[in-house]
CSV table of C-alpha atoms and ligand atoms in Angstrom, one decimal:
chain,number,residue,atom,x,y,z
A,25,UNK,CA,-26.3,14.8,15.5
A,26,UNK,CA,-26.7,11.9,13.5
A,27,UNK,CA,-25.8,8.5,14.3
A,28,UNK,CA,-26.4,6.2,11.5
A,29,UNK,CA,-24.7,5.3,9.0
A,30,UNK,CA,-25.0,6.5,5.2
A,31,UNK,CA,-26.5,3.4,2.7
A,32,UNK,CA,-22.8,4.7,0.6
A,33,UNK,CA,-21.0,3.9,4.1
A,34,UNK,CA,-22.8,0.3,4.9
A,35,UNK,CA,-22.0,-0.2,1.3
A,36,UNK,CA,-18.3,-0.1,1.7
A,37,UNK,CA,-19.2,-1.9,5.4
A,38,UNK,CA,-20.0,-4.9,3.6
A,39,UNK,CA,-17.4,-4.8,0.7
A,40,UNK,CA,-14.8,-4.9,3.3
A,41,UNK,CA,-16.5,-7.6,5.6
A,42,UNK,CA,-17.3,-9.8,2.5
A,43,UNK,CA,-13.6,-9.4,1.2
A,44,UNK,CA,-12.2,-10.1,4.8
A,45,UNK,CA,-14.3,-13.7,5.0
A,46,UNK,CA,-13.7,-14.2,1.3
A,47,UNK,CA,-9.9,-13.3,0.9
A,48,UNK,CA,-8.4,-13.3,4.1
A,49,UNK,CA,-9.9,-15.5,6.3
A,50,UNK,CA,-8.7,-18.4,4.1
A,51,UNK,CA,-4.7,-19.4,5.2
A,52,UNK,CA,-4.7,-16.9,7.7
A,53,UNK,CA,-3.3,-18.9,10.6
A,54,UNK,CA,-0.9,-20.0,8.4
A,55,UNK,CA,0.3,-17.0,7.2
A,56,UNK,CA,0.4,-16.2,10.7
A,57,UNK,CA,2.3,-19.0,11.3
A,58,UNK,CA,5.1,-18.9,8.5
A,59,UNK,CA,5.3,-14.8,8.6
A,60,UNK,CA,4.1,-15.2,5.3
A,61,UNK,CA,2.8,-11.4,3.8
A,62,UNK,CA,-0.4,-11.2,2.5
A,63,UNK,CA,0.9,-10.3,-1.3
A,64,UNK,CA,-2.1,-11.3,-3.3
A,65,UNK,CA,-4.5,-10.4,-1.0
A,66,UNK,CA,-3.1,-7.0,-0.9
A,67,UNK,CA,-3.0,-6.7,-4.5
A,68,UNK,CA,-6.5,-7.5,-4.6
A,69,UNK,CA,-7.5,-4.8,-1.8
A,70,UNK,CA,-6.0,-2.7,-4.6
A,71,UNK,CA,-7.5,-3.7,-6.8
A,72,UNK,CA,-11.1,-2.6,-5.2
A,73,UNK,CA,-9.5,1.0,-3.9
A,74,UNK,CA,-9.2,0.0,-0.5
A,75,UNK,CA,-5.3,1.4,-0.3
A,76,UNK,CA,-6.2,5.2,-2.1
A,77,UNK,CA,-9.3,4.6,0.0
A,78,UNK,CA,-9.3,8.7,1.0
A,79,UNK,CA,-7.4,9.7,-2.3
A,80,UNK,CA,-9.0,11.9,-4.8
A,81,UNK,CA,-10.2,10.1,-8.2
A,82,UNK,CA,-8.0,12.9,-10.0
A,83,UNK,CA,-4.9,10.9,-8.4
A,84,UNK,CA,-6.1,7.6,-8.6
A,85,UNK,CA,-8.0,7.1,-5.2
A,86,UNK,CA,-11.2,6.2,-4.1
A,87,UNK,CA,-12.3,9.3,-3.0
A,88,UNK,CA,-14.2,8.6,0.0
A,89,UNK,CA,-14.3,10.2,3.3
A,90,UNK,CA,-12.6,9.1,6.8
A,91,UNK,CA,-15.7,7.4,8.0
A,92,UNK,CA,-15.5,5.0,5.3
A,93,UNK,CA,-12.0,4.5,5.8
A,94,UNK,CA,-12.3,3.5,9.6
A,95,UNK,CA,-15.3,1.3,9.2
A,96,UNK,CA,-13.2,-0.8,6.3
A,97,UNK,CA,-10.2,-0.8,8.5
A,98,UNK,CA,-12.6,-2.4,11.9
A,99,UNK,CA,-13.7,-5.1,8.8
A,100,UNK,CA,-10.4,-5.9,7.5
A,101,UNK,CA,-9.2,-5.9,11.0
A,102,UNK,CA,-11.4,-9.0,12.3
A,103,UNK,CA,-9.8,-11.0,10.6
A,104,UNK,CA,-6.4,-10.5,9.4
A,105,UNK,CA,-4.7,-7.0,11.1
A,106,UNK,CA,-1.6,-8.1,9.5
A,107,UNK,CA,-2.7,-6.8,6.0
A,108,UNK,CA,-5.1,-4.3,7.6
A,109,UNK,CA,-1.4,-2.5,9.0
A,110,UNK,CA,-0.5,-2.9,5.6
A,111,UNK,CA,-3.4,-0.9,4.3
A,112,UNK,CA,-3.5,1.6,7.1
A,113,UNK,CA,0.6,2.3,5.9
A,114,UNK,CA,-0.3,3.0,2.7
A,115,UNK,CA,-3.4,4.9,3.2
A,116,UNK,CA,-2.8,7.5,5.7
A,117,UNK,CA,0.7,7.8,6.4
A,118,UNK,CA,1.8,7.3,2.9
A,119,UNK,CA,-1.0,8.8,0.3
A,120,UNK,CA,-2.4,11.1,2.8
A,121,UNK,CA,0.9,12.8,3.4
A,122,UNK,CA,1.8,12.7,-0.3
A,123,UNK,CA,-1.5,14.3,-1.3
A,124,UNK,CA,-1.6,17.1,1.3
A,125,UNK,CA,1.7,17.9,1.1
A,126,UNK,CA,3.4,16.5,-2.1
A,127,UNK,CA,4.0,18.7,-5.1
A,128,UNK,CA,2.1,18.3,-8.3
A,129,UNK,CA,5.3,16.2,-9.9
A,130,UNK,CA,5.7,14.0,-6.7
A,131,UNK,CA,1.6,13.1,-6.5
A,132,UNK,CA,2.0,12.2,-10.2
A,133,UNK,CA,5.1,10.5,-9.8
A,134,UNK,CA,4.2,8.6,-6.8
A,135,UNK,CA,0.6,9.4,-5.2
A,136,UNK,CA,-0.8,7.6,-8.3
A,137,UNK,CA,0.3,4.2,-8.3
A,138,UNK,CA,0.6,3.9,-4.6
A,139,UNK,CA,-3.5,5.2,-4.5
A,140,UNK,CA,-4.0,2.7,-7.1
A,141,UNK,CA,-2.7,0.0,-5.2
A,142,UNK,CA,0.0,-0.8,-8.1
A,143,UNK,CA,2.6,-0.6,-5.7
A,144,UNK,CA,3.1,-0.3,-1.9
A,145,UNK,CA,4.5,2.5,0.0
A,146,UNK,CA,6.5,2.7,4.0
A,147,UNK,CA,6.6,5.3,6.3
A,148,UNK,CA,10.5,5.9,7.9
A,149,UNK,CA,10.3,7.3,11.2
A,150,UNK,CA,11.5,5.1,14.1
A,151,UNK,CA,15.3,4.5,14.3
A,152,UNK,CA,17.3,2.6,17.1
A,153,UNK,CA,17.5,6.0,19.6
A,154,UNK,CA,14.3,7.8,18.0
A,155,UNK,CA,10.7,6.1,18.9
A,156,UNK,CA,8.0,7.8,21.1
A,157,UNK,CA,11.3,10.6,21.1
A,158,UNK,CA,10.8,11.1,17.2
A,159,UNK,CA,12.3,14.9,17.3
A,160,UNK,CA,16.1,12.9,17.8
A,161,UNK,CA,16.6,11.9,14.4
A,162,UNK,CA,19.8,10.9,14.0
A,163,UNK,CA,19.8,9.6,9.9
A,164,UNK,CA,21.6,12.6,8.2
A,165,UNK,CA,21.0,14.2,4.9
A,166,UNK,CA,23.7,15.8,3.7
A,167,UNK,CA,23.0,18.7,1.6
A,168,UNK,CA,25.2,18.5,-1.5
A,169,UNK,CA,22.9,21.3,-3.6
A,170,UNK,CA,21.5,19.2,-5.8
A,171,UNK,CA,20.7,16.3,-4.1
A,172,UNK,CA,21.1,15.0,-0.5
A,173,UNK,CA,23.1,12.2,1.1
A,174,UNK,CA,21.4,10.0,3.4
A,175,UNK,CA,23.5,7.9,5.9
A,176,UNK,CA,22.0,6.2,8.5
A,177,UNK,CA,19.7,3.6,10.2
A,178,UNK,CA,15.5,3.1,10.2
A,179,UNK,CA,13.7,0.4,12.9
A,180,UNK,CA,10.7,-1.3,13.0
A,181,UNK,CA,9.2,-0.3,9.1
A,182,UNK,CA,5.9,-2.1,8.6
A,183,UNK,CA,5.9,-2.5,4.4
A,184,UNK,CA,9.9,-2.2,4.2
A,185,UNK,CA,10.3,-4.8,1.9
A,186,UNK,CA,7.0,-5.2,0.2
A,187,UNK,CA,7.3,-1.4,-0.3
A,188,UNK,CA,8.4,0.3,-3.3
A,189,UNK,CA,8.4,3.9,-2.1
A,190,UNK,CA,9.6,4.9,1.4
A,191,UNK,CA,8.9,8.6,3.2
A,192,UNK,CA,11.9,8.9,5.2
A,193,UNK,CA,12.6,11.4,7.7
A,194,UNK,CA,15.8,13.0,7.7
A,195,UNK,CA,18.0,15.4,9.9
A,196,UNK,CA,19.5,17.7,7.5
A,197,UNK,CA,20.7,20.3,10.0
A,198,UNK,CA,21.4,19.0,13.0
A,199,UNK,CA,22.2,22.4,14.8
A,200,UNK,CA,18.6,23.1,14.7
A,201,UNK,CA,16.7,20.2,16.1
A,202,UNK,CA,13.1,19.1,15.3
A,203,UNK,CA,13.4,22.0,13.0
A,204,UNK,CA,16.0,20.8,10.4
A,205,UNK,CA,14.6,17.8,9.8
A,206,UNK,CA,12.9,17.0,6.5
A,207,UNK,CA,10.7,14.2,4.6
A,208,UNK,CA,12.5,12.4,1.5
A,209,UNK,CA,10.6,10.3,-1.3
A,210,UNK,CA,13.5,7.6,-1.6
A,211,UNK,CA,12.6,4.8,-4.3
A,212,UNK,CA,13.2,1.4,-2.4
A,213,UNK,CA,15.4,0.7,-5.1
A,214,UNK,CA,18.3,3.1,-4.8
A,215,UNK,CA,21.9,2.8,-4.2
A,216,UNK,CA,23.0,2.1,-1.1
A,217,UNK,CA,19.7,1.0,1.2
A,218,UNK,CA,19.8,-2.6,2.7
A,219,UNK,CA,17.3,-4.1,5.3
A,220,UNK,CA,18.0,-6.3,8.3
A,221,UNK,CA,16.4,-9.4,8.8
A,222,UNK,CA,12.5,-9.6,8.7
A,223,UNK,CA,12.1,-9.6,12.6
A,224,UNK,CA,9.9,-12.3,13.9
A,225,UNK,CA,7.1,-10.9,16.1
A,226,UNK,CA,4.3,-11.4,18.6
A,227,UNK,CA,1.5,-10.7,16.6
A,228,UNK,CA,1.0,-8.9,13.3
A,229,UNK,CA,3.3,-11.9,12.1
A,230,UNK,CA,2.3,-11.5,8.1
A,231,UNK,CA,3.5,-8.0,7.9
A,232,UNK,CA,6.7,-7.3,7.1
A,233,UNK,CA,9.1,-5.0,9.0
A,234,UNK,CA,12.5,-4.4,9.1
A,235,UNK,CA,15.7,-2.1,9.9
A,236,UNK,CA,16.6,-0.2,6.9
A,237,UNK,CA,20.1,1.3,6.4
A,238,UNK,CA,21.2,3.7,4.3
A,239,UNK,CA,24.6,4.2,3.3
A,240,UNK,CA,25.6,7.2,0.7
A,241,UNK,CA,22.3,6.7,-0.6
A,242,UNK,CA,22.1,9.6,-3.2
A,243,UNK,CA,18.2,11.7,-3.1
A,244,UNK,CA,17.4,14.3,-5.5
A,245,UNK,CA,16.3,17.7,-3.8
A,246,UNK,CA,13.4,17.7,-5.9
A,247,UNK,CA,12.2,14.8,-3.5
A,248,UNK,CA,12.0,16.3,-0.4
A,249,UNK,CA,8.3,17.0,0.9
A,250,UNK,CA,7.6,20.9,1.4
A,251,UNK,CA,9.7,23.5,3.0
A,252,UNK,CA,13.4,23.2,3.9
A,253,UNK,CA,12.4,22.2,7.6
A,254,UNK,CA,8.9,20.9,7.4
A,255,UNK,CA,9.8,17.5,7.6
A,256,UNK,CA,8.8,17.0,11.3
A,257,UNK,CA,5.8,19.1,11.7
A,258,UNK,CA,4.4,16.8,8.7
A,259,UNK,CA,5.4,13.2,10.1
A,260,UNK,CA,3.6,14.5,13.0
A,261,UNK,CA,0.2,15.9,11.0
A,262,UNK,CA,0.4,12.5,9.1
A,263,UNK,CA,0.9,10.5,12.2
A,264,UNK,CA,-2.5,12.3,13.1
A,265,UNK,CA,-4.6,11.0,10.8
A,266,UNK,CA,-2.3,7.4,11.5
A,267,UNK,CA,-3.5,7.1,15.2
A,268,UNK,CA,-7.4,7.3,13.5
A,269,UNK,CA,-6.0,3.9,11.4
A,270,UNK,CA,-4.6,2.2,14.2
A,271,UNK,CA,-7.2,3.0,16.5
A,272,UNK,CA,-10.1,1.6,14.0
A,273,UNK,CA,-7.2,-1.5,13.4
A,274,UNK,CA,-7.4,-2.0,17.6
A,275,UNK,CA,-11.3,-1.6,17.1
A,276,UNK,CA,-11.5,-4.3,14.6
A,277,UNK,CA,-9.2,-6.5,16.6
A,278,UNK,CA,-11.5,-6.2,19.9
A,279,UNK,CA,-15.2,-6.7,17.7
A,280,UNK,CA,-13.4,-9.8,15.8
A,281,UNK,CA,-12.5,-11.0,19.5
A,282,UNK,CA,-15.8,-10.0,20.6
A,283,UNK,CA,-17.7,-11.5,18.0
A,284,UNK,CA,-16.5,-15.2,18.0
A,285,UNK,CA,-16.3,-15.3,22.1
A,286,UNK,CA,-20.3,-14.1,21.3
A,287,UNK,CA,-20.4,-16.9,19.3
A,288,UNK,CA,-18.6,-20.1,21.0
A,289,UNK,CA,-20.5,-18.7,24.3
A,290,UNK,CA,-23.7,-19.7,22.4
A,291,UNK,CA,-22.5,-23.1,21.4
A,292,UNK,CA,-20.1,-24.1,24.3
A,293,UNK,CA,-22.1,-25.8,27.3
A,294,UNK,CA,-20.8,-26.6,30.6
A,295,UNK,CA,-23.0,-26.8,34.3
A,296,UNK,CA,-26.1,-28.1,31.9
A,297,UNK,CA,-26.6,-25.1,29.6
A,298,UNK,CA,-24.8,-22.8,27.6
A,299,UNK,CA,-22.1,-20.4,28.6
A,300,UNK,CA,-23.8,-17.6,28.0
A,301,UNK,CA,-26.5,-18.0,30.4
A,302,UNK,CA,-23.9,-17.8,33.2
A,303,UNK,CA,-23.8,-14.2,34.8
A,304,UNK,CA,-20.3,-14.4,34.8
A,305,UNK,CA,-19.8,-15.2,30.5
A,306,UNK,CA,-22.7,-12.3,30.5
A,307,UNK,CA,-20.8,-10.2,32.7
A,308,UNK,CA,-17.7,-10.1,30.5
A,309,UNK,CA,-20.1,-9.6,27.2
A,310,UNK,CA,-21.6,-7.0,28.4
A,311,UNK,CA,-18.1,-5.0,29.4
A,312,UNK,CA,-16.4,-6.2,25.8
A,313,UNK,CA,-19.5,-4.9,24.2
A,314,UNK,CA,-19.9,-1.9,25.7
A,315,UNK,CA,-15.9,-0.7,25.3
A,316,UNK,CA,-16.0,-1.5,21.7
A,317,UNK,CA,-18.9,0.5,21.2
A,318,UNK,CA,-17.2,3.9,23.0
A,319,UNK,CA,-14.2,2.8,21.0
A,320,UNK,CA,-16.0,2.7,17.9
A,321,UNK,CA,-17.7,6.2,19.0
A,322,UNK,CA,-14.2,7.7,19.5
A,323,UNK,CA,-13.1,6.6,16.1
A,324,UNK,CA,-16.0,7.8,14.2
A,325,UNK,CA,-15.6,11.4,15.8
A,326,UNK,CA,-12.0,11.6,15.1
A,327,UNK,CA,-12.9,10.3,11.4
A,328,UNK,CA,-15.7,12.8,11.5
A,329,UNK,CA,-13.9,15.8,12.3
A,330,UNK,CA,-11.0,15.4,10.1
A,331,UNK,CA,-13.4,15.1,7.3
A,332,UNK,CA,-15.0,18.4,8.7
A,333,UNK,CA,-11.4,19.8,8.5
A,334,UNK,CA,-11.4,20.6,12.1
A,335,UNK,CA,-8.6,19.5,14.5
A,336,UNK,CA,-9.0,16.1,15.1
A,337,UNK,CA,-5.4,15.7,16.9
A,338,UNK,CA,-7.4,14.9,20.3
A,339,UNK,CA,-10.1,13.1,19.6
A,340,UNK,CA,-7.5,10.4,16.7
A,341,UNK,CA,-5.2,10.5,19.9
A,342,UNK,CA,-8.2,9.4,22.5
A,343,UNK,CA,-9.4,6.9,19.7
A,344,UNK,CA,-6.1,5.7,19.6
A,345,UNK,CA,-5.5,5.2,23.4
A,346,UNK,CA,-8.8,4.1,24.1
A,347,UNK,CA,-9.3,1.8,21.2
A,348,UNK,CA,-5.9,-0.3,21.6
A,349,UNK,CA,-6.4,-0.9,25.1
A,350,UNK,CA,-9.9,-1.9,24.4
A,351,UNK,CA,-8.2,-4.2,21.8
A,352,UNK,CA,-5.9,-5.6,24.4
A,353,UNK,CA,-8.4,-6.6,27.3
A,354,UNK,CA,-11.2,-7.7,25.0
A,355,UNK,CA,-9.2,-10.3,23.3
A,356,UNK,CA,-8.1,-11.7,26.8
A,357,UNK,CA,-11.0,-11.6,27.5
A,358,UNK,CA,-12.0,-13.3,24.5
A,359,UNK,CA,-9.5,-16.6,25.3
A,360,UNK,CA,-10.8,-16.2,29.0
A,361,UNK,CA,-14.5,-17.0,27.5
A,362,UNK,CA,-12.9,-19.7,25.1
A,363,UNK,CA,-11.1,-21.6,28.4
A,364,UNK,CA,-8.6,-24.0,26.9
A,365,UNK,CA,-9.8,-23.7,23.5
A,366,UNK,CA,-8.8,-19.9,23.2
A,367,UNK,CA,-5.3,-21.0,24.0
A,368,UNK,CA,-4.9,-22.8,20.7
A,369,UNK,CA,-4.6,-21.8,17.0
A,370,UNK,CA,-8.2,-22.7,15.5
A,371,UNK,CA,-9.7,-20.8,17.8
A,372,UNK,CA,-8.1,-17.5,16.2
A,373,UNK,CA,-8.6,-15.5,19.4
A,374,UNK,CA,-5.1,-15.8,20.7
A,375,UNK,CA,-3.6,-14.5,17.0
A,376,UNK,CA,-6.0,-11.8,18.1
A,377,UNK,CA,-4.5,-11.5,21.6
A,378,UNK,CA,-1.6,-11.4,20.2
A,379,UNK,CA,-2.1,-8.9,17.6
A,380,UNK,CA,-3.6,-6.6,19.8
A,381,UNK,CA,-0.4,-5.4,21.4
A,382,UNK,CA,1.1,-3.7,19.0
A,383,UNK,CA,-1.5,-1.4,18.8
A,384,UNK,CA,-0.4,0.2,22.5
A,385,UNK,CA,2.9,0.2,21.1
A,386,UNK,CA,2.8,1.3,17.1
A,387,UNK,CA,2.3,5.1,15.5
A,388,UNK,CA,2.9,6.5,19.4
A,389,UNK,CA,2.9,4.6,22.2
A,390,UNK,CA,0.0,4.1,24.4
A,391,UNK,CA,2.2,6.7,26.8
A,392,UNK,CA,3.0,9.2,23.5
A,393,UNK,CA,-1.2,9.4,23.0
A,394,UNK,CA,-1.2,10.4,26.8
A,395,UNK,CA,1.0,13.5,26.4
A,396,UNK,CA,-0.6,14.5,23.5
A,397,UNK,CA,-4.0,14.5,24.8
A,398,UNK,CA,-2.4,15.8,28.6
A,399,UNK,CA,-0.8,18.6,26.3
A,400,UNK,CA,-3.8,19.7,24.7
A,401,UNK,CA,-6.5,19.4,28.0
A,402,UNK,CA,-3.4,21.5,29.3
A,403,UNK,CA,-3.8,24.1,26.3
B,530,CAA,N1,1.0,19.0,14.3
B,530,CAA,C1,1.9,20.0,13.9
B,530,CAA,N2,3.0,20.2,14.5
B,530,CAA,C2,3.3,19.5,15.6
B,530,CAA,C3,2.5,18.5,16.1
B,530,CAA,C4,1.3,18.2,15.4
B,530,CAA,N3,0.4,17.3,15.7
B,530,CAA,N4,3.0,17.9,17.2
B,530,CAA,C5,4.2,18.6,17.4
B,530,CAA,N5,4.3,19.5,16.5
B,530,CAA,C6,5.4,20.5,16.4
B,530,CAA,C7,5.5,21.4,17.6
B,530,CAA,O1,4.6,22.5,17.5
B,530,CAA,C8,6.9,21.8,17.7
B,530,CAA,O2,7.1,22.9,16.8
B,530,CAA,P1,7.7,24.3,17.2
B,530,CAA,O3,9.1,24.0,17.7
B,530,CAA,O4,7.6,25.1,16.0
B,530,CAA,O5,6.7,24.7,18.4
B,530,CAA,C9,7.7,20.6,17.1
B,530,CAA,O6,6.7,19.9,16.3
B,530,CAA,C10,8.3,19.7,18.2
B,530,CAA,O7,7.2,19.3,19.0
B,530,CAA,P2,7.3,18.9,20.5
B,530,CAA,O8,8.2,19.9,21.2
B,530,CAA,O9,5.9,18.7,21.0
B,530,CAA,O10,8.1,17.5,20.4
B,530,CAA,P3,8.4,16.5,21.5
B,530,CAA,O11,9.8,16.1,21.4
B,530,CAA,O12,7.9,16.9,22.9
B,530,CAA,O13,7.6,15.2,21.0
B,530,CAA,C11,5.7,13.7,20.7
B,530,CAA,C12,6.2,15.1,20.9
B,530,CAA,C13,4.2,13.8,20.7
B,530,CAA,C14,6.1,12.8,21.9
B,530,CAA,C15,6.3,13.2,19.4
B,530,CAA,O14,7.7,13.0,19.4
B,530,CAA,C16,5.6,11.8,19.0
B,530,CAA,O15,4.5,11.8,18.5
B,530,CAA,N6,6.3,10.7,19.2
B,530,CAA,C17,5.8,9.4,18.8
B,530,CAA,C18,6.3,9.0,17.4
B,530,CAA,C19,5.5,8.0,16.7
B,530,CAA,O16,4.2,8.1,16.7
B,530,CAA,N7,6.1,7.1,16.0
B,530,CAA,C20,5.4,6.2,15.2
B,530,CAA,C21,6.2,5.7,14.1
B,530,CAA,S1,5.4,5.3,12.6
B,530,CAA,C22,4.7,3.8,12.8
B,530,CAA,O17,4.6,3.3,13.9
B,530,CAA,C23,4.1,3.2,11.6
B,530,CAA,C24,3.9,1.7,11.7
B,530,CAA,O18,4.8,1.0,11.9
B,530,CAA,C25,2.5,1.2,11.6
């Protein structure tokens, strides 16, 4: 068993941390602030493969393995998790699903650009009465033989309006449940799709998400992903290899946290020395440091086995758990070490704070990881 990581591996480490300080660090609270996307920072994490990061050079990716993917996405993370959601959208729910399931025309079509960061892709799953009960699907498509007809209503889509390609999960036969529901490639640009307002969140505030709607909006067959039918067994293989993403996103969140509470502990004085040489500011170190690292474990092994093709759905669904809770009580605990000054915007732990959250809630709730993992302990 081998621990450490490969000089290919730090490599990319770096590239990501130096890009993070370089790029994103700069107007960060205030694209916090004003909602503001990230647009030509994401171009540039294009630019340097980071959003075909597991894609195959043939299609345009990077070609590099999981473990490199989750130790950009904990750099990225530090410092700006709204465009590292951005990037973990387009890397493994979008390109991953496109290139293990796509069809030679649809990977040229679409894989390509969206590996080489040219253009942005969104994942369609959640709708008003379909979140952690993803099987209820209640946007039809119509089959009309040569095409389908999509009615109906999306919620909560990171990338829906920076995104040029959505993966939408329809129910085309609603007689058969989980079972007739399929995965359409619909251009963002078609006939009949509108979004709601950009919704103004807690945390994450520089992505984008919104309700879509679609009304008679017309979808070539030739568009649909696999089998008549396969469309929820691959949202839920694609959301697999999603929960690694998020949970290395939540990892990221608690090591940024971690990391400047380290520092200001250092420099911060109070009782005649620094706060760090208080058992209680050690105390809490000590417990930040020592989740993030069985978080980071978790991730790695999840990362590890799906690039040993084995099942990694329980170990991406403990990561996940584990990670974004981690996420969650390190960054409090972040603005506890801060005192007054964590409460405020320089500080950038209670962006943090904030951001953390969603990561108990997006790609299956905190709740959704626990029946997954009960369900397979259970056999
Ligand atoms: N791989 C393959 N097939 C799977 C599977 C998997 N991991 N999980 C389930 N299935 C199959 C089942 O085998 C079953 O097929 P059969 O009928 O042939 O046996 C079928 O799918 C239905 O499965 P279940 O009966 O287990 O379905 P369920 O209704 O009990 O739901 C659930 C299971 C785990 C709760 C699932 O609905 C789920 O994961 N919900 C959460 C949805 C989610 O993660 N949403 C995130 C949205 S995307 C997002 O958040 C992106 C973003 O913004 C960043």
């Amino acid at each position: 068993m081998h621990f450490q990581l490969t000089e290919e591996h730090l490599m990319i480490q770096k590239a990501a941390r130096d890009f993070a300080v370089n790029e994103l660090l700069p107007g960060v609270i205030e694209r916090d602030e004003q909602q503001k996307f990230p647009a030509e920072q994401i171009k540039k994490l294009g630019e340097l493969g980071f959003l075909g990061m597991m894609v195959s050079p043939e299609y345009g990716g990077a070609g590099l393995d999981t473990v490199s993917y989750v130790l950009a996405m904990e750099e990225i993370s530090k410092i700006d998790a709204s465009a590292s959601v951005v990037m973990s959208v387009n890397n493994s729910l979008v390109c991953w699903g496109l290139e293990t399931f796509g069809s030679e025309e649809q990977k040229q079509k679409y894989l390509v650009p969206l590996a080489k960061g040219e253009i942005i892709g969104a994942f369609l799953l959640s709708e008003p009465e379909a979140g952690s009960d993803a099987t209820s699907q209640r946007t039809l498509g119509e089959d009309k033989g040569d095409h389908y007809l999509v009615n109906g209503t999306k919620n909560w889509i990171t990338n829906a309006n920076s995104a040029s390609v959505y993966l939408v999960m329809v129910q085309t036969h609603p007689d058969l449940g989980s079972k007739g529901i399929n995965c359409l490639i619909i251009e963002k640009n078609t006939p009949g799709i509108t979004l709601g307002a950009k919704e103004n969140k807690l945390g994450i505030r520089g992505s984008d998400t919104h309700s879509v709607m679609f009304q008679d909006v017309k979808v070539p067959k030739e568009n649909r992903i696999g089998e008549d039918g396969f469309g929820f067994k691959f949202a839920m293989k694609t959301l697999g290899g999603g929960r690694i993403g998020i949970a290395s996103q939540a990892l990221g969140i608690a090591s940024g946290a971690f990391e400047l509470a380290l520092k200001y502990s250092k420099e911060r004085k109070a009782f005649g020395k620094e706060i760090s040489q208080h058992q209680a500011i050690q105390f809490k170190l000590a417990d930040m440091a020592t989740k993030i690292e069985a978080a980071r474990l978790l991730c790695l092994r999840a990362a590890w086995e799906k690039d040993n093709h084995l099942d990694y759905t329980l170990s991406g669904s403990m990561a996940k758990v584990f990670a974004s809770e981690t996420a969650m009580w390190v960054a409090t605990e972040a603005v506890q070490v801060h005192g007054g000054y964590g409460y405020v915007k320089e500080y950038h732990v209670e962006r943090l704070m904030r951001d953390a959250k969603i990561t108990q809630i997006y790609e299956g709730t905190s709740e959704v990881q626990r029946i997954v993992i009960g369900r397979t302990i259970l056999g």
